[in-house]
mmCIF file of C-alpha atoms in Angstrom:
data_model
loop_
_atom_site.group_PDB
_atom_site.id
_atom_site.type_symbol
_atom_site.label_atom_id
_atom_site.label_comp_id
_atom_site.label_asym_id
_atom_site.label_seq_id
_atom_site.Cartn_x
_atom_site.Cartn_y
_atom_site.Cartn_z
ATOM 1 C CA UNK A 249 8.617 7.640 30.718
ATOM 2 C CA UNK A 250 6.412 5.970 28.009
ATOM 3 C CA UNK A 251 9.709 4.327 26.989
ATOM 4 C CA UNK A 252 10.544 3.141 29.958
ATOM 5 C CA UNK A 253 6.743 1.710 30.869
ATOM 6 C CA UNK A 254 7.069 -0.651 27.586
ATOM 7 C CA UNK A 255 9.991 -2.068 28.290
ATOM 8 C CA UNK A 256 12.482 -2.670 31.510
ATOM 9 C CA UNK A 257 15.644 -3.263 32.541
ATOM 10 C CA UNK A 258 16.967 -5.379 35.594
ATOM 11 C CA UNK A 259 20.107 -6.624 36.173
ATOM 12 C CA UNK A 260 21.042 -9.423 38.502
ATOM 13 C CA UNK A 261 24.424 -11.509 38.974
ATOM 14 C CA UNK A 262 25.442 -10.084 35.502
ATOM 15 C CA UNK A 263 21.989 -10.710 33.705
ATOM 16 C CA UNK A 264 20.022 -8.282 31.905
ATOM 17 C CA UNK A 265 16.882 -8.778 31.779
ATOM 18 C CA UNK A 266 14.932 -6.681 29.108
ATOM 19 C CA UNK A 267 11.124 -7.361 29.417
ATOM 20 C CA UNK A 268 9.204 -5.855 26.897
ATOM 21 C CA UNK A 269 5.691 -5.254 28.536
ATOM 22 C CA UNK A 270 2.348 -4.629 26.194
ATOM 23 C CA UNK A 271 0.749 -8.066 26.918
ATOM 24 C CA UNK A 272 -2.549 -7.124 26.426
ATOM 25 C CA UNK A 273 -1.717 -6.128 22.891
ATOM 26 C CA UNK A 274 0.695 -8.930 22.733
ATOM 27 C CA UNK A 275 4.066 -7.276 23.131
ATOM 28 C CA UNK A 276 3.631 -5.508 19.463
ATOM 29 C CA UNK A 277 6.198 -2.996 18.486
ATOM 30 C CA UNK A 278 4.947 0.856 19.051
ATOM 31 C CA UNK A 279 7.300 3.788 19.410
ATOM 32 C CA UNK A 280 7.144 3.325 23.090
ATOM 33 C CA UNK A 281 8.736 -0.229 22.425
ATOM 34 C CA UNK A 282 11.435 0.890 20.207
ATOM 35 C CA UNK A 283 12.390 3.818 22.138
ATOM 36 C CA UNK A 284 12.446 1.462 25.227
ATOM 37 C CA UNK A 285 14.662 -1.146 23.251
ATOM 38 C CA UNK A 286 17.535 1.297 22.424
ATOM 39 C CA UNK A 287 17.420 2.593 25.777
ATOM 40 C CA UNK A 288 17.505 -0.753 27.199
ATOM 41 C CA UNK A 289 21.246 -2.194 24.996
ATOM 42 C CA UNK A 290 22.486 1.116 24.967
ATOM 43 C CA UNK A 291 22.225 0.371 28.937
ATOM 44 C CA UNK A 292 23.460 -3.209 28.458
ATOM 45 C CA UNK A 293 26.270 -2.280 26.233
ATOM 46 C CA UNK A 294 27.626 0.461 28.411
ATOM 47 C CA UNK A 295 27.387 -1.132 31.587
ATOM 48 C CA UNK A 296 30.108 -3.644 32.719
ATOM 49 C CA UNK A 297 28.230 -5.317 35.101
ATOM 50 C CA UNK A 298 26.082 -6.730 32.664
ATOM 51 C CA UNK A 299 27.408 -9.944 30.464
ATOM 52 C CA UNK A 300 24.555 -11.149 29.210
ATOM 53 C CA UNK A 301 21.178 -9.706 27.791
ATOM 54 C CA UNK A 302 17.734 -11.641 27.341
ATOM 55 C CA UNK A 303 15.060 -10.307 26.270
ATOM 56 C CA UNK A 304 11.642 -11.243 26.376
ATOM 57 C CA UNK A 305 7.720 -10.578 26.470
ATOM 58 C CA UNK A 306 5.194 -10.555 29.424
ATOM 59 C CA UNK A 307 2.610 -12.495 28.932
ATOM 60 C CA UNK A 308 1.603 -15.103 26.518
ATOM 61 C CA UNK A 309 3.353 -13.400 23.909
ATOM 62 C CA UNK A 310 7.429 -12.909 22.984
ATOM 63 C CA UNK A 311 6.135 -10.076 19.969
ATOM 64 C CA UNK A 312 3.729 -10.115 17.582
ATOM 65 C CA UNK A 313 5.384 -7.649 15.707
ATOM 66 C CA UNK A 314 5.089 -4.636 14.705
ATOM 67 C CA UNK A 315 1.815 -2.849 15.663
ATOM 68 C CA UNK A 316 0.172 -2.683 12.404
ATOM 69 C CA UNK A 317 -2.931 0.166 13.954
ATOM 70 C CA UNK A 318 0.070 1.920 14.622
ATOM 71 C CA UNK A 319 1.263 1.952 11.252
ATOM 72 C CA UNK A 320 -2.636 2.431 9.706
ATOM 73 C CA UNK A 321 -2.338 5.890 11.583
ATOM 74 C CA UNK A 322 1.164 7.082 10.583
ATOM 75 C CA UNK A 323 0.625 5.808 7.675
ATOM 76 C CA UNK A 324 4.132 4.673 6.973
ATOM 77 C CA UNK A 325 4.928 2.982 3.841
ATOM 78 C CA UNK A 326 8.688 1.603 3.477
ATOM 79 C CA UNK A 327 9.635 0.985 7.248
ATOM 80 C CA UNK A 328 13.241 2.309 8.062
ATOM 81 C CA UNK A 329 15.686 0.740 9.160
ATOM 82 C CA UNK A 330 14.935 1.790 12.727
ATOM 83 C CA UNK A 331 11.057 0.549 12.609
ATOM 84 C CA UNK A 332 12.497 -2.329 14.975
ATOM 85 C CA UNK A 333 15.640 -1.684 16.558
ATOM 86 C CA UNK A 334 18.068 -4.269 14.903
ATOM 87 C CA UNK A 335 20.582 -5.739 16.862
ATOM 88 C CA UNK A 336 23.990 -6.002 14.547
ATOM 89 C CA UNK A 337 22.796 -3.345 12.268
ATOM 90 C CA UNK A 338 21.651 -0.518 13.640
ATOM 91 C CA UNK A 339 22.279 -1.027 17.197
ATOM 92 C CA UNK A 340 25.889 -2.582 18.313
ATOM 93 C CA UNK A 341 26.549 -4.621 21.091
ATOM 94 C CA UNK A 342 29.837 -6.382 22.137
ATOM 95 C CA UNK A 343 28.004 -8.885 24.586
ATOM 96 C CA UNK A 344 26.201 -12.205 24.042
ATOM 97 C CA UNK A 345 22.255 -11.655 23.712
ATOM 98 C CA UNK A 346 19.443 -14.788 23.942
ATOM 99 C CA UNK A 347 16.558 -13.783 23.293
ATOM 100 C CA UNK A 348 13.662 -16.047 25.287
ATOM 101 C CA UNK A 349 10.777 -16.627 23.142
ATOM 102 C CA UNK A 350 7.745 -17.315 25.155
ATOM 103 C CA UNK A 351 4.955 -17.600 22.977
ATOM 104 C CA UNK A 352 4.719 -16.047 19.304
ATOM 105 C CA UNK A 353 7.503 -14.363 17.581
ATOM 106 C CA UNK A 354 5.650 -13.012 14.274
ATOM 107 C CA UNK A 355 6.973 -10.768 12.076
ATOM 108 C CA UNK A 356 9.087 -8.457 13.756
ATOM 109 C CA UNK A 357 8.886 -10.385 16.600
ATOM 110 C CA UNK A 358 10.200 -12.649 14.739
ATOM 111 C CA UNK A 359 13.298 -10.478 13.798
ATOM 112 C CA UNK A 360 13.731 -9.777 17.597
ATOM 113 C CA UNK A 361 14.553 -13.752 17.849
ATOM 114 C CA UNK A 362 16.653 -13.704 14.926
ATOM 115 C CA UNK A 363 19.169 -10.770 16.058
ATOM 116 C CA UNK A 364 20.075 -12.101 19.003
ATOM 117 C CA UNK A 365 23.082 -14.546 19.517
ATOM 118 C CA UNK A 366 21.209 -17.244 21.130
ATOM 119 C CA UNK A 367 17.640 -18.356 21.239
ATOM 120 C CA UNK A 368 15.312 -20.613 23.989
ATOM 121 C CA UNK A 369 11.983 -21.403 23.373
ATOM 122 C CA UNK A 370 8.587 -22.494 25.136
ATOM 123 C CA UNK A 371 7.379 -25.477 23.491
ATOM 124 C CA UNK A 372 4.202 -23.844 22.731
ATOM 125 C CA UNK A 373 5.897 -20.938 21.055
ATOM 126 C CA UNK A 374 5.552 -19.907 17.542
ATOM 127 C CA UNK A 375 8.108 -18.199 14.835
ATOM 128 C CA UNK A 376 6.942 -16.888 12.020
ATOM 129 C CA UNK A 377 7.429 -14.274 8.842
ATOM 130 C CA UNK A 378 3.609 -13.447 8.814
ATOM 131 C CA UNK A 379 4.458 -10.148 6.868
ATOM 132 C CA UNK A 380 3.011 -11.566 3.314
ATOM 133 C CA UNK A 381 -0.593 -11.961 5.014
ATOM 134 C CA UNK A 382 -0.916 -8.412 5.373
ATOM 135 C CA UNK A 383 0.642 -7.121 2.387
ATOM 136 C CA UNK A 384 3.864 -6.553 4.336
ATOM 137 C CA UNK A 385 7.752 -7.587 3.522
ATOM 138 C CA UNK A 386 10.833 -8.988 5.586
ATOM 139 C CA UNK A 387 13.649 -7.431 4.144
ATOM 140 C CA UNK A 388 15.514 -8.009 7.561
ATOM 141 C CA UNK A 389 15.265 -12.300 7.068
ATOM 142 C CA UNK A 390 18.624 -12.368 5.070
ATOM 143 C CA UNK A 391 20.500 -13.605 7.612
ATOM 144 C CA UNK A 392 17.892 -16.773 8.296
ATOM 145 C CA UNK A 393 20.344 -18.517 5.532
ATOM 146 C CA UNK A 394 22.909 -18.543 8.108
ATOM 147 C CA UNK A 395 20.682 -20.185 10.635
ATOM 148 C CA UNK A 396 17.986 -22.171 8.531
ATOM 149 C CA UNK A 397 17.767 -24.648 5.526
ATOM 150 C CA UNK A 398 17.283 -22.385 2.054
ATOM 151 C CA UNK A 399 14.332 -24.245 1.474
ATOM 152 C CA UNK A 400 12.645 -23.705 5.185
ATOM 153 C CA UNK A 401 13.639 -19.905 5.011
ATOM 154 C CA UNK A 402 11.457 -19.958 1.517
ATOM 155 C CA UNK A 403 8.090 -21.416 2.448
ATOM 156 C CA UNK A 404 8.140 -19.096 5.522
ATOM 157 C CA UNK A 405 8.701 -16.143 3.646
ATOM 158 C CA UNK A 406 6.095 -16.974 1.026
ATOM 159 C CA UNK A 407 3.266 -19.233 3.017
ATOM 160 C CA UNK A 408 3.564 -16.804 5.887
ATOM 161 C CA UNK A 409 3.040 -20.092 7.911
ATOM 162 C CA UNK A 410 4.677 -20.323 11.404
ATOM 163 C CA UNK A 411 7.050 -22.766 12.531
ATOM 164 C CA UNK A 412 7.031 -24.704 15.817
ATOM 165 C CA UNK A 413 9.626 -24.079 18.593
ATOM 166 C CA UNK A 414 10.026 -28.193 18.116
ATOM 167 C CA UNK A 415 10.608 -27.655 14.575
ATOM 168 C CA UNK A 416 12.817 -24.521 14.877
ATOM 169 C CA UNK A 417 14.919 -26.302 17.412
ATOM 170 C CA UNK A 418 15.434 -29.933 15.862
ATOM 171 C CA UNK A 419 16.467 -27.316 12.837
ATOM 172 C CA UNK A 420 19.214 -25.345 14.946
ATOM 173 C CA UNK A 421 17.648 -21.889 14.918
ATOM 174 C CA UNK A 422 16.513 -22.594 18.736
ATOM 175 C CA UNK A 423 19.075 -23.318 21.083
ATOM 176 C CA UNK A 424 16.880 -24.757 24.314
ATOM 177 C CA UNK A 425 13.601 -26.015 24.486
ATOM 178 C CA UNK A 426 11.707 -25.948 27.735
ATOM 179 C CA UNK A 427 8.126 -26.443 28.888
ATOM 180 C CA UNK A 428 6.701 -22.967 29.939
ATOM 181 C CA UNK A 429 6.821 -23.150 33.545
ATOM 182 C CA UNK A 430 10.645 -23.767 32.958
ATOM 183 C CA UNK A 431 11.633 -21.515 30.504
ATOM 184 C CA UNK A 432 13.029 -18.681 32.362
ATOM 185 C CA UNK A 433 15.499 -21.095 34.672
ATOM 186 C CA UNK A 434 16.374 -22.637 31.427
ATOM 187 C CA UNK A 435 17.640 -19.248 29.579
ATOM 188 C CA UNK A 436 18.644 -17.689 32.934
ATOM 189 C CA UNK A 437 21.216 -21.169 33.399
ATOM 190 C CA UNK A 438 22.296 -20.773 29.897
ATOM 191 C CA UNK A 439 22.761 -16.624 30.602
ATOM 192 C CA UNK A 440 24.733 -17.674 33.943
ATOM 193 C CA UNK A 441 27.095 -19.966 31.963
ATOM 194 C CA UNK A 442 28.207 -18.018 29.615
ATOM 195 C CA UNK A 443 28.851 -14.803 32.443
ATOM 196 C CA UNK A 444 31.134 -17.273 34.410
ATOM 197 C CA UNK A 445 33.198 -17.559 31.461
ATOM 198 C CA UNK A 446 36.474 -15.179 30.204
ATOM 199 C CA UNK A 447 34.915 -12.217 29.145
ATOM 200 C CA UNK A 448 37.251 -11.477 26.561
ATOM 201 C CA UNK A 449 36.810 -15.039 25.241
ATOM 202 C CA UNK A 450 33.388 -14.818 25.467
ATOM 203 C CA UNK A 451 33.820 -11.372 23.275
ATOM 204 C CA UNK A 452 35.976 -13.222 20.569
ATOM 205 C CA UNK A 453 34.177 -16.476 20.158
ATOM 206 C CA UNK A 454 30.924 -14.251 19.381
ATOM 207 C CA UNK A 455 32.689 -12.089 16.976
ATOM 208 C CA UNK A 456 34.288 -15.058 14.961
ATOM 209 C CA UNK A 457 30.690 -16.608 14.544
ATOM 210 C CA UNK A 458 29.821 -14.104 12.344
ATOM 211 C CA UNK A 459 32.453 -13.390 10.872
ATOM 212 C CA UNK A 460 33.075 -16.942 9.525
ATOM 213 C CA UNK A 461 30.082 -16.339 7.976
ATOM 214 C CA UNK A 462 30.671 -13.391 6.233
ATOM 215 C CA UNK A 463 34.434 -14.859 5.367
ATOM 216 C CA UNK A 464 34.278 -17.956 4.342
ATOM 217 C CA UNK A 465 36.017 -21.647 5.593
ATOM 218 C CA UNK A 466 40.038 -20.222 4.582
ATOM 219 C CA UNK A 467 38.820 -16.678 5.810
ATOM 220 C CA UNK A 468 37.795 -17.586 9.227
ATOM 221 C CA UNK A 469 41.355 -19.155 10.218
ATOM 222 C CA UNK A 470 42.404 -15.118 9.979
ATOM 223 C CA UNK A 471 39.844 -14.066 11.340
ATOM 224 C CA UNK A 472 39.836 -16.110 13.988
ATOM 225 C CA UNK A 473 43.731 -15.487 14.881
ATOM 226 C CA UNK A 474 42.487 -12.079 14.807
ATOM 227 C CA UNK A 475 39.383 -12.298 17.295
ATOM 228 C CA UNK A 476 41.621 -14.068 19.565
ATOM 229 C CA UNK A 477 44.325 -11.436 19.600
ATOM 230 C CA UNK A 478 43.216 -10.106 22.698
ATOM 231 C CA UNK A 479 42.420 -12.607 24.985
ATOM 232 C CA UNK A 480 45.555 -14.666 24.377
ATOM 233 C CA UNK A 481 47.520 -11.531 25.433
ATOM 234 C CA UNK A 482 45.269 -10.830 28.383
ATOM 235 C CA UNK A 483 46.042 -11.547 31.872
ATOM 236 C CA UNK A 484 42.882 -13.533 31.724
ATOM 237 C CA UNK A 485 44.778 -15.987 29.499
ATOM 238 C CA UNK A 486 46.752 -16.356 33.160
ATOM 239 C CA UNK A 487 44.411 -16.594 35.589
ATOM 240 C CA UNK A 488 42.955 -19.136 33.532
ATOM 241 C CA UNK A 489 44.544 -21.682 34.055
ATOM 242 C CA UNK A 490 46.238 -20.339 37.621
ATOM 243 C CA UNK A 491 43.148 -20.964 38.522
ATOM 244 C CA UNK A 492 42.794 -24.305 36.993
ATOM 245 C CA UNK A 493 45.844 -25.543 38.906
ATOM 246 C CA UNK A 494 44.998 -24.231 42.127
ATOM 247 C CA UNK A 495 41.431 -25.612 42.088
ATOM 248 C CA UNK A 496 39.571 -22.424 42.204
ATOM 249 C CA UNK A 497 37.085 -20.579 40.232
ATOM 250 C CA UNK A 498 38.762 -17.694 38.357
ATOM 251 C CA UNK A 499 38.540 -14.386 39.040
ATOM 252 C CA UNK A 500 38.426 -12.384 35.306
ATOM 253 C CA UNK A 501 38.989 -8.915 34.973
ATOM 254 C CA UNK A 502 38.390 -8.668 31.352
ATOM 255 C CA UNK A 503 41.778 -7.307 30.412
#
């Protein structure tokens, strides 16, 4: 029950919507919030009504990270693997994720905006490794070479400075930038755009993202033939473009 009180799950016209919901102590990670988060994309994952996952913070706060009283009490040292649940590492999921920053995203908040697919922003929001101030560590920010300038990814992880959501988008690690009154139509259009699409397309042209990454330029062409397999041999890949010809919206079934 605590689990479920720290973060929810709702699910309209194929959008999950995972809130997590400690605003008063600005959305920081607990055991309550982790538990929740598993529960939550173990949901998503398994249920194919869902398409598309945000996540998100009430309040005036995406995360701050994770809740450092918390860890004064445990007294936890090296953090496992599991101190955040990590999307792509030790949680899977098949389906596009954005991940709707709406204030701060420090720390481990901060790695909640990293591991998912896409990323919308507030323009007062806030991204940043803050980890060094308190004697902390990022091992998780690997990846930000993928998504960040090598120099950019440096000074955050050794100033512990944060970096705008103007700054993080003209820079390509935010996708959509939106006032704050107009952030949730914003993701909620981008969510809705990618559920209208082939699902199985949708599937493959998340998988080859990363894996061009991981493979290389010459890689990727194999791995993308590979990714594709399935959705060129699907009778998607014919209602496609029945559809197309007959001027209607498709109906997908995902096989």
């Amino acid at each position: 029950m605590e689990g479920m009180q720290a973060v929810t799950y709702e699910l309209a016209d194929g959008v999950a919507l995972v809130t997590i919901r400690r605003p008063d102590q600005l959305n920081a990670v607990t055991k309550a919030v982790r538990e929740g988060l598993v529960d939550a994309f173990v949901r998503f994952e398994s249920d194919p009504e869902a398409k598309v996952a945000i996540l998100t913070g009430e309040g005036r706060a995406f995360c701050a990270g994770a809740d450092l009283k918390e860890m004064v009490d445990t007294g936890k040292k090296i953090p496992g693997a599991m101190a955040i649940p990590h999307l792509g590492r030790t949680l899977h999921v098949s389906k596009p994720t954005i991940a709707q920053v709406n204030g701060i995203a420090y720390a481990g908040g901060f790695l909640l905006a990293q591991m998912c697919d896409l990323c919308t922003a507030s323009e007062d929001a806030e991204f940043g490794l803050t980890e060094v101030r308190w004697g902390r560590g990022a091992p998780w920010a690997g990846p930000l070479l993928w998504m960040l300038p090598q120099r950019i990814m440096m000074e955050m992880l050794v100033t512990g400075e944060p970096l705008s959501a103007r700054r993080a988008y003209e820079l390509g690690f935010v996708n959509r930038l939106a006032p704050a009154d107009q952030l949730a139509e914003v993701t909620m259009n981008l969510a809705r755009t990618i559920s209208r699409n082939a699902p199985l397309g949708v599937k493959a042209g998340r998988e080859l993202a990363y894996l061009a990454a991981d493979t290389g330029r010459t890689g990727s062409f194999a791995a993308g033939d590979l990714c594709f397999r399935a959705a060129y041999l699907s009778e998607d890949a014919i209602e496609g473009p029945k559809a197309f010809k007959e001027r209607r919206a498709p109906n997908w079934k995902g096989r």
